Amino acid sequence: MNHTLPIHRALAVLAASLALAACTSTPPPPPPPVDTTTPAQRMAAVQAAAGADDKEVTVQPLRDTQVDDLRQIAGERRGAGDLAGAADALNQALLLVEDDPAILQERAEIALLQGDWARAETLARKALALGSRTGPLCRRHWATIEQTHLARVEKENAASAHAQIEACTVPGIIRY
C-alpha cells in the first residue's frame, strides 16, 4: 500500500487552498473624508463670525499712514483676485509693525484664501495672543482657526475653536 499518495493529495489540496486564499484580499480602507468647502466659503464663514454689532465695545489703534496704504493696496489686490500681491503688501506692512493683530489677521485670511491652512492658523493664533480677547477681531481669529481645523478634517479641534467665538462677544456699557 502506498501511503505517500494521500499525503501528496493533502499537500495539493493545501497548496490550492493557499493559492485561492492569496487571491482574495480584504477590502481597502474607506477613503478619508473629503472636504469640498472652498477657501472663499471658508473666508465667508470667518466674515460672518466677525459680525457687526453697534452695541459692542471695540478698540481701534492709531496706525501709521504707510501701513494704512499697504493695507489698502492689499485690499485692492485681494478684490482683484491677486492673493499673492495682497499677501506681499501685508507682509510689507508686517515688516513695519510686526505685532499688529489686525494686520496679522488680515494676512491669516489671505493664507486661508490661498488654502495654506497651517500658515493661516499660525498667523491667527499669533494675532490672538497679541490682540484683544473681545470683539469682531477676536471672533475672526477664532473663526479662522476653526476653518483651518475643518479644512484638515479635525472636527474636535474645530468644535473647540468654535466654542471660543462666543466668548469674544462682550456687550457695551448700557447708559441711561
Short mmCIF file of N, CA and C in Angstrom, two decimals:
data_model
loop_
_atom_site.label_atom_id
_atom_site.label_comp_id
_atom_site.label_asym_id
_atom_site.label_seq_id
_atom_site.Cartn_x
_atom_site.Cartn_y
_atom_site.Cartn_z
N MET A 1 0.82 -1.15 0.00
CA MET A 1 0.00 0.00 0.00
C MET A 1 0.89 1.25 0.00
N ASN A 2 0.51 2.23 -0.79
CA ASN A 2 1.32 3.44 -0.91
C ASN A 2 0.71 4.54 -0.03
N HIS A 3 1.41 4.88 1.06
CA HIS A 3 0.92 5.89 2.00
C HIS A 3 1.29 7.30 1.57
N THR A 4 2.14 7.44 0.64
CA THR A 4 2.56 8.78 0.22
C THR A 4 1.52 9.44 -0.67
N LEU A 5 0.65 8.67 -1.33
CA LEU A 5 -0.36 9.24 -2.21
C LEU A 5 -1.34 10.13 -1.45
N PRO A 6 -1.92 9.71 -0.28
CA PRO A 6 -2.81 10.62 0.45
C PRO A 6 -2.08 11.87 0.95
N ILE A 7 -0.82 11.75 1.27
CA ILE A 7 -0.07 12.93 1.73
C ILE A 7 0.09 13.91 0.56
N HIS A 8 0.38 13.38 -0.66
CA HIS A 8 0.52 14.24 -1.82
C HIS A 8 -0.80 14.93 -2.14
N ARG A 9 -1.90 14.19 -2.01
CA ARG A 9 -3.22 14.81 -2.25
C ARG A 9 -3.49 15.90 -1.21
N ALA A 10 -3.18 15.61 0.03
CA ALA A 10 -3.41 16.59 1.09
C ALA A 10 -2.56 17.83 0.86
N LEU A 11 -1.33 17.65 0.44
CA LEU A 11 -0.46 18.79 0.14
C LEU A 11 -0.97 19.57 -1.06
N ALA A 12 -1.48 18.85 -2.08
CA ALA A 12 -2.02 19.50 -3.26
C ALA A 12 -3.25 20.32 -2.90
N VAL A 13 -4.13 19.76 -2.06
CA VAL A 13 -5.33 20.50 -1.62
C VAL A 13 -4.92 21.71 -0.79
N LEU A 14 -3.95 21.54 0.08
CA LEU A 14 -3.46 22.65 0.90
C LEU A 14 -2.86 23.75 0.03
N ALA A 15 -2.06 23.36 -0.97
CA ALA A 15 -1.45 24.34 -1.88
C ALA A 15 -2.53 25.09 -2.66
N ALA A 16 -3.54 24.37 -3.13
CA ALA A 16 -4.63 25.01 -3.87
C ALA A 16 -5.40 25.97 -2.97
N SER A 17 -5.64 25.57 -1.74
CA SER A 17 -6.36 26.42 -0.79
C SER A 17 -5.57 27.69 -0.49
N LEU A 18 -4.26 27.54 -0.31
CA LEU A 18 -3.42 28.71 -0.06
C LEU A 18 -3.39 29.63 -1.26
N ALA A 19 -3.35 29.05 -2.47
CA ALA A 19 -3.35 29.87 -3.68
C ALA A 19 -4.66 30.64 -3.80
N LEU A 20 -5.77 30.00 -3.51
CA LEU A 20 -7.06 30.69 -3.57
C LEU A 20 -7.18 31.75 -2.47
N ALA A 21 -6.65 31.44 -1.31
CA ALA A 21 -6.70 32.42 -0.22
C ALA A 21 -5.88 33.65 -0.57
N ALA A 22 -4.80 33.46 -1.30
CA ALA A 22 -3.96 34.59 -1.69
C ALA A 22 -4.68 35.47 -2.71
N CYS A 23 -5.62 34.92 -3.44
CA CYS A 23 -6.35 35.69 -4.44
C CYS A 23 -7.37 36.62 -3.81
N THR A 24 -7.88 36.27 -2.66
CA THR A 24 -8.85 37.14 -2.01
C THR A 24 -8.09 38.14 -1.16
N SER A 25 -8.65 39.31 -1.02
CA SER A 25 -8.00 40.32 -0.19
C SER A 25 -9.07 41.05 0.60
N THR A 26 -8.61 41.70 1.63
CA THR A 26 -9.55 42.49 2.42
C THR A 26 -9.85 43.76 1.63
N PRO A 27 -11.04 44.28 1.78
CA PRO A 27 -11.37 45.49 1.04
C PRO A 27 -10.49 46.65 1.52
N PRO A 28 -10.18 47.56 0.63
CA PRO A 28 -9.33 48.69 1.04
C PRO A 28 -10.08 49.54 2.06
N PRO A 29 -9.33 50.22 2.90
CA PRO A 29 -9.99 51.08 3.88
C PRO A 29 -10.75 52.19 3.15
N PRO A 30 -11.81 52.68 3.75
CA PRO A 30 -12.56 53.75 3.08
C PRO A 30 -11.68 54.98 2.92
N PRO A 31 -11.89 55.73 1.86
CA PRO A 31 -11.07 56.93 1.68
C PRO A 31 -11.34 57.93 2.80
N PRO A 32 -10.35 58.73 3.13
CA PRO A 32 -10.57 59.73 4.17
C PRO A 32 -11.65 60.71 3.70
N PRO A 33 -12.37 61.31 4.63
CA PRO A 33 -13.42 62.24 4.23
C PRO A 33 -12.82 63.40 3.44
N VAL A 34 -13.51 63.82 2.44
CA VAL A 34 -13.04 64.91 1.59
C VAL A 34 -13.90 66.13 1.89
N ASP A 35 -13.26 67.21 2.22
CA ASP A 35 -13.97 68.45 2.48
C ASP A 35 -13.99 69.24 1.18
N THR A 36 -15.17 69.56 0.70
CA THR A 36 -15.29 70.27 -0.57
C THR A 36 -15.52 71.75 -0.39
N THR A 37 -15.39 72.24 0.83
CA THR A 37 -15.56 73.66 1.08
C THR A 37 -14.42 74.43 0.42
N THR A 38 -14.75 75.46 -0.32
CA THR A 38 -13.72 76.26 -0.99
C THR A 38 -13.10 77.26 -0.01
N PRO A 39 -11.90 77.72 -0.31
CA PRO A 39 -11.31 78.76 0.54
C PRO A 39 -12.20 80.01 0.64
N ALA A 40 -12.88 80.37 -0.45
CA ALA A 40 -13.76 81.54 -0.41
C ALA A 40 -14.93 81.30 0.55
N GLN A 41 -15.46 80.09 0.57
CA GLN A 41 -16.54 79.76 1.51
C GLN A 41 -16.02 79.81 2.94
N ARG A 42 -14.79 79.39 3.16
CA ARG A 42 -14.20 79.46 4.50
C ARG A 42 -14.06 80.92 4.93
N MET A 43 -13.64 81.77 3.99
CA MET A 43 -13.47 83.18 4.30
C MET A 43 -14.83 83.82 4.62
N ALA A 44 -15.85 83.43 3.90
CA ALA A 44 -17.20 83.96 4.17
C ALA A 44 -17.64 83.56 5.58
N ALA A 45 -17.28 82.37 6.02
CA ALA A 45 -17.63 81.92 7.37
C ALA A 45 -16.90 82.77 8.42
N VAL A 46 -15.65 83.12 8.14
CA VAL A 46 -14.88 83.97 9.06
C VAL A 46 -15.54 85.35 9.15
N GLN A 47 -15.90 85.91 8.00
CA GLN A 47 -16.52 87.24 8.00
C GLN A 47 -17.88 87.21 8.71
N ALA A 48 -18.62 86.15 8.52
CA ALA A 48 -19.92 86.03 9.19
C ALA A 48 -19.74 85.93 10.70
N ALA A 49 -18.71 85.24 11.14
CA ALA A 49 -18.46 85.10 12.58
C ALA A 49 -18.08 86.43 13.20
N ALA A 50 -17.36 87.27 12.45
CA ALA A 50 -16.95 88.57 12.97
C ALA A 50 -18.17 89.41 13.28
N GLY A 51 -19.13 89.41 12.37
CA GLY A 51 -20.36 90.15 12.59
C GLY A 51 -20.11 91.63 12.78
N ALA A 52 -21.19 92.33 12.98
CA ALA A 52 -21.11 93.76 13.25
C ALA A 52 -22.19 94.07 14.26
N ASP A 53 -21.80 94.57 15.39
CA ASP A 53 -22.75 94.87 16.44
C ASP A 53 -22.43 96.25 16.98
N ASP A 54 -23.35 97.18 16.78
CA ASP A 54 -23.09 98.55 17.24
C ASP A 54 -23.25 98.69 18.75
N LYS A 55 -23.61 97.61 19.44
CA LYS A 55 -23.74 97.64 20.88
C LYS A 55 -22.50 97.07 21.57
N GLU A 56 -21.50 96.78 20.79
CA GLU A 56 -20.31 96.12 21.32
C GLU A 56 -19.14 97.09 21.38
N VAL A 57 -18.34 96.96 22.42
CA VAL A 57 -17.16 97.80 22.58
C VAL A 57 -16.06 97.27 21.67
N THR A 58 -15.50 98.15 20.84
CA THR A 58 -14.33 97.79 20.03
C THR A 58 -13.31 98.90 20.15
N VAL A 59 -12.06 98.51 20.08
CA VAL A 59 -10.96 99.47 20.19
C VAL A 59 -10.14 99.39 18.92
N GLN A 60 -9.92 100.54 18.30
CA GLN A 60 -9.14 100.60 17.08
C GLN A 60 -7.88 101.44 17.33
N PRO A 61 -6.71 100.88 17.15
CA PRO A 61 -5.48 101.65 17.39
C PRO A 61 -5.22 102.65 16.26
N LEU A 62 -4.42 103.67 16.58
CA LEU A 62 -3.98 104.60 15.55
C LEU A 62 -2.91 103.89 14.73
N ARG A 63 -2.91 104.14 13.42
CA ARG A 63 -1.96 103.44 12.55
C ARG A 63 -1.10 104.44 11.77
N ASP A 64 0.05 103.98 11.41
CA ASP A 64 0.97 104.69 10.53
C ASP A 64 0.32 104.79 9.15
N THR A 65 0.46 105.93 8.48
CA THR A 65 -0.16 106.10 7.16
C THR A 65 0.43 105.14 6.13
N GLN A 66 1.72 104.83 6.24
CA GLN A 66 2.33 103.88 5.30
C GLN A 66 1.72 102.49 5.47
N VAL A 67 1.45 102.09 6.70
CA VAL A 67 0.82 100.81 6.98
C VAL A 67 -0.60 100.81 6.43
N ASP A 68 -1.32 101.92 6.64
CA ASP A 68 -2.68 102.02 6.09
C ASP A 68 -2.67 101.91 4.57
N ASP A 69 -1.70 102.55 3.94
CA ASP A 69 -1.59 102.46 2.47
C ASP A 69 -1.36 101.02 2.03
N LEU A 70 -0.50 100.29 2.73
CA LEU A 70 -0.23 98.89 2.39
C LEU A 70 -1.46 98.02 2.61
N ARG A 71 -2.22 98.31 3.65
CA ARG A 71 -3.47 97.57 3.89
C ARG A 71 -4.47 97.85 2.78
N GLN A 72 -4.53 99.09 2.35
CA GLN A 72 -5.44 99.44 1.26
C GLN A 72 -5.03 98.74 -0.04
N ILE A 73 -3.74 98.74 -0.33
CA ILE A 73 -3.23 98.03 -1.51
C ILE A 73 -3.58 96.55 -1.42
N ALA A 74 -3.39 95.98 -0.24
CA ALA A 74 -3.72 94.56 -0.05
C ALA A 74 -5.20 94.31 -0.33
N GLY A 75 -6.05 95.19 0.17
CA GLY A 75 -7.49 95.04 -0.07
C GLY A 75 -7.84 95.13 -1.54
N GLU A 76 -7.20 96.07 -2.23
CA GLU A 76 -7.45 96.22 -3.68
C GLU A 76 -6.98 94.99 -4.45
N ARG A 77 -5.80 94.50 -4.10
CA ARG A 77 -5.28 93.31 -4.79
C ARG A 77 -6.13 92.09 -4.49
N ARG A 78 -6.56 91.97 -3.26
CA ARG A 78 -7.44 90.85 -2.91
C ARG A 78 -8.73 90.93 -3.70
N GLY A 79 -9.29 92.13 -3.79
CA GLY A 79 -10.52 92.33 -4.55
C GLY A 79 -10.35 92.00 -6.02
N ALA A 80 -9.15 92.20 -6.54
CA ALA A 80 -8.85 91.89 -7.94
C ALA A 80 -8.47 90.43 -8.14
N GLY A 81 -8.44 89.66 -7.05
CA GLY A 81 -8.08 88.25 -7.15
C GLY A 81 -6.59 87.97 -7.11
N ASP A 82 -5.79 89.00 -6.83
CA ASP A 82 -4.34 88.84 -6.75
C ASP A 82 -3.95 88.55 -5.30
N LEU A 83 -4.13 87.30 -4.88
CA LEU A 83 -3.85 86.95 -3.50
C LEU A 83 -2.37 87.05 -3.16
N ALA A 84 -1.51 86.70 -4.11
CA ALA A 84 -0.07 86.80 -3.86
C ALA A 84 0.32 88.27 -3.66
N GLY A 85 -0.25 89.16 -4.45
CA GLY A 85 0.02 90.58 -4.30
C GLY A 85 -0.50 91.12 -2.98
N ALA A 86 -1.69 90.65 -2.58
CA ALA A 86 -2.25 91.07 -1.29
C ALA A 86 -1.36 90.58 -0.15
N ALA A 87 -0.90 89.33 -0.25
CA ALA A 87 -0.02 88.77 0.77
C ALA A 87 1.28 89.57 0.85
N ASP A 88 1.81 89.94 -0.31
CA ASP A 88 3.06 90.71 -0.34
C ASP A 88 2.88 92.07 0.34
N ALA A 89 1.78 92.75 0.06
CA ALA A 89 1.54 94.06 0.67
C ALA A 89 1.41 93.93 2.19
N LEU A 90 0.70 92.90 2.64
CA LEU A 90 0.56 92.70 4.09
C LEU A 90 1.87 92.28 4.73
N ASN A 91 2.67 91.51 4.02
CA ASN A 91 3.99 91.14 4.54
C ASN A 91 4.85 92.38 4.72
N GLN A 92 4.75 93.32 3.78
CA GLN A 92 5.50 94.58 3.92
C GLN A 92 5.01 95.37 5.12
N ALA A 93 3.69 95.39 5.32
CA ALA A 93 3.14 96.09 6.48
C ALA A 93 3.64 95.45 7.78
N LEU A 94 3.72 94.12 7.78
CA LEU A 94 4.19 93.42 8.98
C LEU A 94 5.67 93.68 9.26
N LEU A 95 6.41 94.02 8.23
CA LEU A 95 7.81 94.41 8.46
C LEU A 95 7.89 95.73 9.23
N LEU A 96 6.87 96.56 9.05
CA LEU A 96 6.84 97.85 9.74
C LEU A 96 6.27 97.73 11.15
N VAL A 97 5.23 96.90 11.30
CA VAL A 97 4.57 96.71 12.60
C VAL A 97 4.27 95.22 12.76
N GLU A 98 5.28 94.49 13.20
CA GLU A 98 5.17 93.02 13.22
C GLU A 98 4.18 92.48 14.23
N ASP A 99 3.80 93.29 15.22
CA ASP A 99 2.91 92.79 16.27
C ASP A 99 1.51 93.40 16.21
N ASP A 100 1.07 93.79 15.04
CA ASP A 100 -0.27 94.36 14.89
C ASP A 100 -1.27 93.23 14.66
N PRO A 101 -2.15 92.97 15.62
CA PRO A 101 -3.08 91.84 15.49
C PRO A 101 -4.00 91.94 14.27
N ALA A 102 -4.41 93.14 13.90
CA ALA A 102 -5.32 93.29 12.75
C ALA A 102 -4.61 92.92 11.46
N ILE A 103 -3.37 93.35 11.30
CA ILE A 103 -2.64 93.03 10.08
C ILE A 103 -2.29 91.54 10.06
N LEU A 104 -1.93 91.00 11.20
CA LEU A 104 -1.68 89.55 11.27
C LEU A 104 -2.94 88.78 10.87
N GLN A 105 -4.10 89.25 11.34
CA GLN A 105 -5.35 88.57 11.00
C GLN A 105 -5.65 88.70 9.51
N GLU A 106 -5.43 89.88 8.96
CA GLU A 106 -5.67 90.06 7.52
C GLU A 106 -4.75 89.14 6.72
N ARG A 107 -3.52 89.00 7.17
CA ARG A 107 -2.58 88.10 6.47
C ARG A 107 -3.02 86.65 6.65
N ALA A 108 -3.54 86.31 7.82
CA ALA A 108 -4.06 84.96 8.06
C ALA A 108 -5.22 84.67 7.10
N GLU A 109 -6.05 85.66 6.88
CA GLU A 109 -7.20 85.47 5.99
C GLU A 109 -6.76 85.29 4.54
N ILE A 110 -5.70 85.97 4.14
CA ILE A 110 -5.16 85.75 2.78
C ILE A 110 -4.62 84.32 2.70
N ALA A 111 -3.92 83.87 3.73
CA ALA A 111 -3.41 82.49 3.73
C ALA A 111 -4.58 81.50 3.66
N LEU A 112 -5.67 81.82 4.35
CA LEU A 112 -6.86 80.97 4.29
C LEU A 112 -7.40 80.91 2.87
N LEU A 113 -7.47 82.06 2.22
CA LEU A 113 -7.94 82.10 0.83
C LEU A 113 -7.00 81.36 -0.12
N GLN A 114 -5.73 81.32 0.23
CA GLN A 114 -4.74 80.60 -0.59
C GLN A 114 -4.73 79.10 -0.29
N GLY A 115 -5.49 78.68 0.72
CA GLY A 115 -5.51 77.26 1.08
C GLY A 115 -4.30 76.83 1.89
N ASP A 116 -3.58 77.78 2.45
CA ASP A 116 -2.41 77.48 3.28
C ASP A 116 -2.89 77.41 4.74
N TRP A 117 -3.47 76.26 5.09
CA TRP A 117 -4.13 76.11 6.39
C TRP A 117 -3.17 76.31 7.55
N ALA A 118 -1.98 75.75 7.47
CA ALA A 118 -1.04 75.85 8.59
C ALA A 118 -0.63 77.30 8.83
N ARG A 119 -0.34 78.01 7.76
CA ARG A 119 0.07 79.41 7.92
C ARG A 119 -1.08 80.26 8.44
N ALA A 120 -2.28 80.00 7.93
CA ALA A 120 -3.44 80.76 8.39
C ALA A 120 -3.64 80.57 9.89
N GLU A 121 -3.53 79.34 10.34
CA GLU A 121 -3.72 79.09 11.77
C GLU A 121 -2.61 79.74 12.59
N THR A 122 -1.37 79.61 12.16
CA THR A 122 -0.25 80.19 12.89
C THR A 122 -0.41 81.71 13.04
N LEU A 123 -0.77 82.37 11.94
CA LEU A 123 -0.93 83.83 11.98
C LEU A 123 -2.12 84.24 12.85
N ALA A 124 -3.23 83.50 12.75
CA ALA A 124 -4.40 83.82 13.56
C ALA A 124 -4.10 83.62 15.04
N ARG A 125 -3.37 82.58 15.37
CA ARG A 125 -3.02 82.34 16.78
C ARG A 125 -2.07 83.43 17.30
N LYS A 126 -1.14 83.88 16.47
CA LYS A 126 -0.24 84.96 16.89
C LYS A 126 -1.03 86.24 17.10
N ALA A 127 -1.96 86.52 16.19
CA ALA A 127 -2.80 87.71 16.33
C ALA A 127 -3.64 87.63 17.60
N LEU A 128 -4.17 86.46 17.87
CA LEU A 128 -4.97 86.25 19.08
C LEU A 128 -4.14 86.48 20.33
N ALA A 129 -2.91 86.00 20.34
CA ALA A 129 -2.04 86.16 21.50
C ALA A 129 -1.69 87.63 21.75
N LEU A 130 -1.62 88.41 20.67
CA LEU A 130 -1.22 89.82 20.79
C LEU A 130 -2.39 90.78 20.93
N GLY A 131 -3.58 90.34 20.53
CA GLY A 131 -4.71 91.26 20.45
C GLY A 131 -5.70 91.14 21.57
N SER A 132 -6.81 91.80 21.34
CA SER A 132 -7.90 91.83 22.29
C SER A 132 -8.59 90.47 22.34
N ARG A 133 -9.13 90.16 23.48
CA ARG A 133 -9.86 88.91 23.66
C ARG A 133 -11.36 89.11 23.47
N THR A 134 -11.73 90.28 22.95
CA THR A 134 -13.13 90.57 22.70
C THR A 134 -13.29 91.26 21.36
N GLY A 135 -14.52 91.24 20.88
CA GLY A 135 -14.86 91.99 19.68
C GLY A 135 -14.75 91.20 18.38
N PRO A 136 -15.07 91.89 17.29
CA PRO A 136 -15.07 91.24 15.98
C PRO A 136 -13.72 90.64 15.58
N LEU A 137 -12.64 91.33 15.92
CA LEU A 137 -11.32 90.82 15.56
C LEU A 137 -11.03 89.51 16.28
N CYS A 138 -11.40 89.42 17.54
CA CYS A 138 -11.24 88.17 18.30
C CYS A 138 -12.04 87.05 17.64
N ARG A 139 -13.27 87.35 17.23
CA ARG A 139 -14.09 86.33 16.57
C ARG A 139 -13.48 85.90 15.24
N ARG A 140 -12.88 86.85 14.53
CA ARG A 140 -12.21 86.49 13.26
C ARG A 140 -11.03 85.56 13.51
N HIS A 141 -10.27 85.82 14.59
CA HIS A 141 -9.14 84.94 14.92
C HIS A 141 -9.64 83.51 15.10
N TRP A 142 -10.63 83.36 16.00
CA TRP A 142 -11.13 82.02 16.31
C TRP A 142 -11.82 81.37 15.12
N ALA A 143 -12.54 82.15 14.34
CA ALA A 143 -13.21 81.58 13.16
C ALA A 143 -12.18 81.11 12.14
N THR A 144 -11.08 81.83 12.01
CA THR A 144 -10.02 81.40 11.10
C THR A 144 -9.41 80.10 11.59
N ILE A 145 -9.15 80.02 12.88
CA ILE A 145 -8.59 78.79 13.46
C ILE A 145 -9.58 77.65 13.25
N GLU A 146 -10.85 77.91 13.48
CA GLU A 146 -11.87 76.88 13.28
C GLU A 146 -11.85 76.38 11.83
N GLN A 147 -11.80 77.30 10.88
CA GLN A 147 -11.83 76.91 9.47
C GLN A 147 -10.59 76.11 9.06
N THR A 148 -9.44 76.43 9.65
CA THR A 148 -8.24 75.64 9.32
C THR A 148 -8.38 74.21 9.82
N HIS A 149 -8.99 74.05 10.99
CA HIS A 149 -9.22 72.69 11.51
C HIS A 149 -10.25 71.95 10.68
N LEU A 150 -11.30 72.64 10.27
CA LEU A 150 -12.31 71.99 9.42
C LEU A 150 -11.69 71.56 8.09
N ALA A 151 -10.82 72.39 7.55
CA ALA A 151 -10.17 72.07 6.27
C ALA A 151 -9.31 70.82 6.38
N ARG A 152 -8.75 70.60 7.56
CA ARG A 152 -7.90 69.43 7.78
C ARG A 152 -8.68 68.27 8.40
N VAL A 153 -10.00 68.41 8.43
CA VAL A 153 -10.92 67.40 8.97
C VAL A 153 -10.55 67.04 10.41
N GLU A 154 -10.30 68.06 11.20
CA GLU A 154 -10.02 67.92 12.63
C GLU A 154 -11.24 68.45 13.38
N LYS A 155 -12.29 67.65 13.40
CA LYS A 155 -13.59 68.11 13.89
C LYS A 155 -13.58 68.51 15.35
N GLU A 156 -12.90 67.76 16.20
CA GLU A 156 -12.88 68.10 17.63
C GLU A 156 -12.17 69.44 17.86
N ASN A 157 -11.05 69.65 17.19
CA ASN A 157 -10.34 70.92 17.33
C ASN A 157 -11.17 72.07 16.78
N ALA A 158 -11.88 71.82 15.67
CA ALA A 158 -12.74 72.86 15.09
C ALA A 158 -13.86 73.22 16.06
N ALA A 159 -14.45 72.22 16.69
CA ALA A 159 -15.53 72.47 17.65
C ALA A 159 -15.01 73.27 18.84
N SER A 160 -13.81 72.97 19.28
CA SER A 160 -13.21 73.70 20.39
C SER A 160 -12.98 75.17 20.02
N ALA A 161 -12.47 75.40 18.81
CA ALA A 161 -12.26 76.78 18.35
C ALA A 161 -13.60 77.51 18.21
N HIS A 162 -14.60 76.82 17.68
CA HIS A 162 -15.92 77.43 17.50
C HIS A 162 -16.50 77.87 18.84
N ALA A 163 -16.29 77.08 19.87
CA ALA A 163 -16.81 77.41 21.19
C ALA A 163 -16.19 78.71 21.72
N GLN A 164 -14.98 79.03 21.28
CA GLN A 164 -14.29 80.24 21.75
C GLN A 164 -14.87 81.51 21.12
N ILE A 165 -15.52 81.37 19.98
CA ILE A 165 -16.03 82.55 19.27
C ILE A 165 -17.01 83.33 20.14
N GLU A 166 -17.92 82.64 20.80
CA GLU A 166 -18.92 83.31 21.64
C GLU A 166 -18.28 84.08 22.79
N ALA A 167 -17.18 83.58 23.30
CA ALA A 167 -16.51 84.25 24.42
C ALA A 167 -15.94 85.61 24.01
N CYS A 168 -15.84 85.86 22.72
CA CYS A 168 -15.29 87.12 22.24
C CYS A 168 -16.31 88.26 22.26
N THR A 169 -17.56 87.95 22.50
CA THR A 169 -18.60 88.98 22.48
C THR A 169 -18.86 89.48 23.89
N VAL A 170 -18.60 90.75 24.08
CA VAL A 170 -18.85 91.40 25.37
C VAL A 170 -19.72 92.62 25.07
N PRO A 171 -20.89 92.69 25.67
CA PRO A 171 -21.77 93.82 25.38
C PRO A 171 -21.17 95.13 25.87
N GLY A 172 -21.56 96.18 25.20
CA GLY A 172 -21.09 97.51 25.58
C GLY A 172 -21.77 97.97 26.87
N ILE A 173 -21.39 99.12 27.31
CA ILE A 173 -21.92 99.70 28.54
C ILE A 173 -23.30 100.28 28.24
N ILE A 174 -24.26 99.93 29.06
CA ILE A 174 -25.61 100.48 28.90
C ILE A 174 -25.67 101.81 29.65
N ARG A 175 -25.96 102.85 28.94
CA ARG A 175 -26.02 104.19 29.54
C ARG A 175 -27.47 104.64 29.60
N TYR A 176 -27.83 105.25 30.69
CA TYR A 176 -29.20 105.73 30.86
C TYR A 176 -29.25 107.22 30.83
#
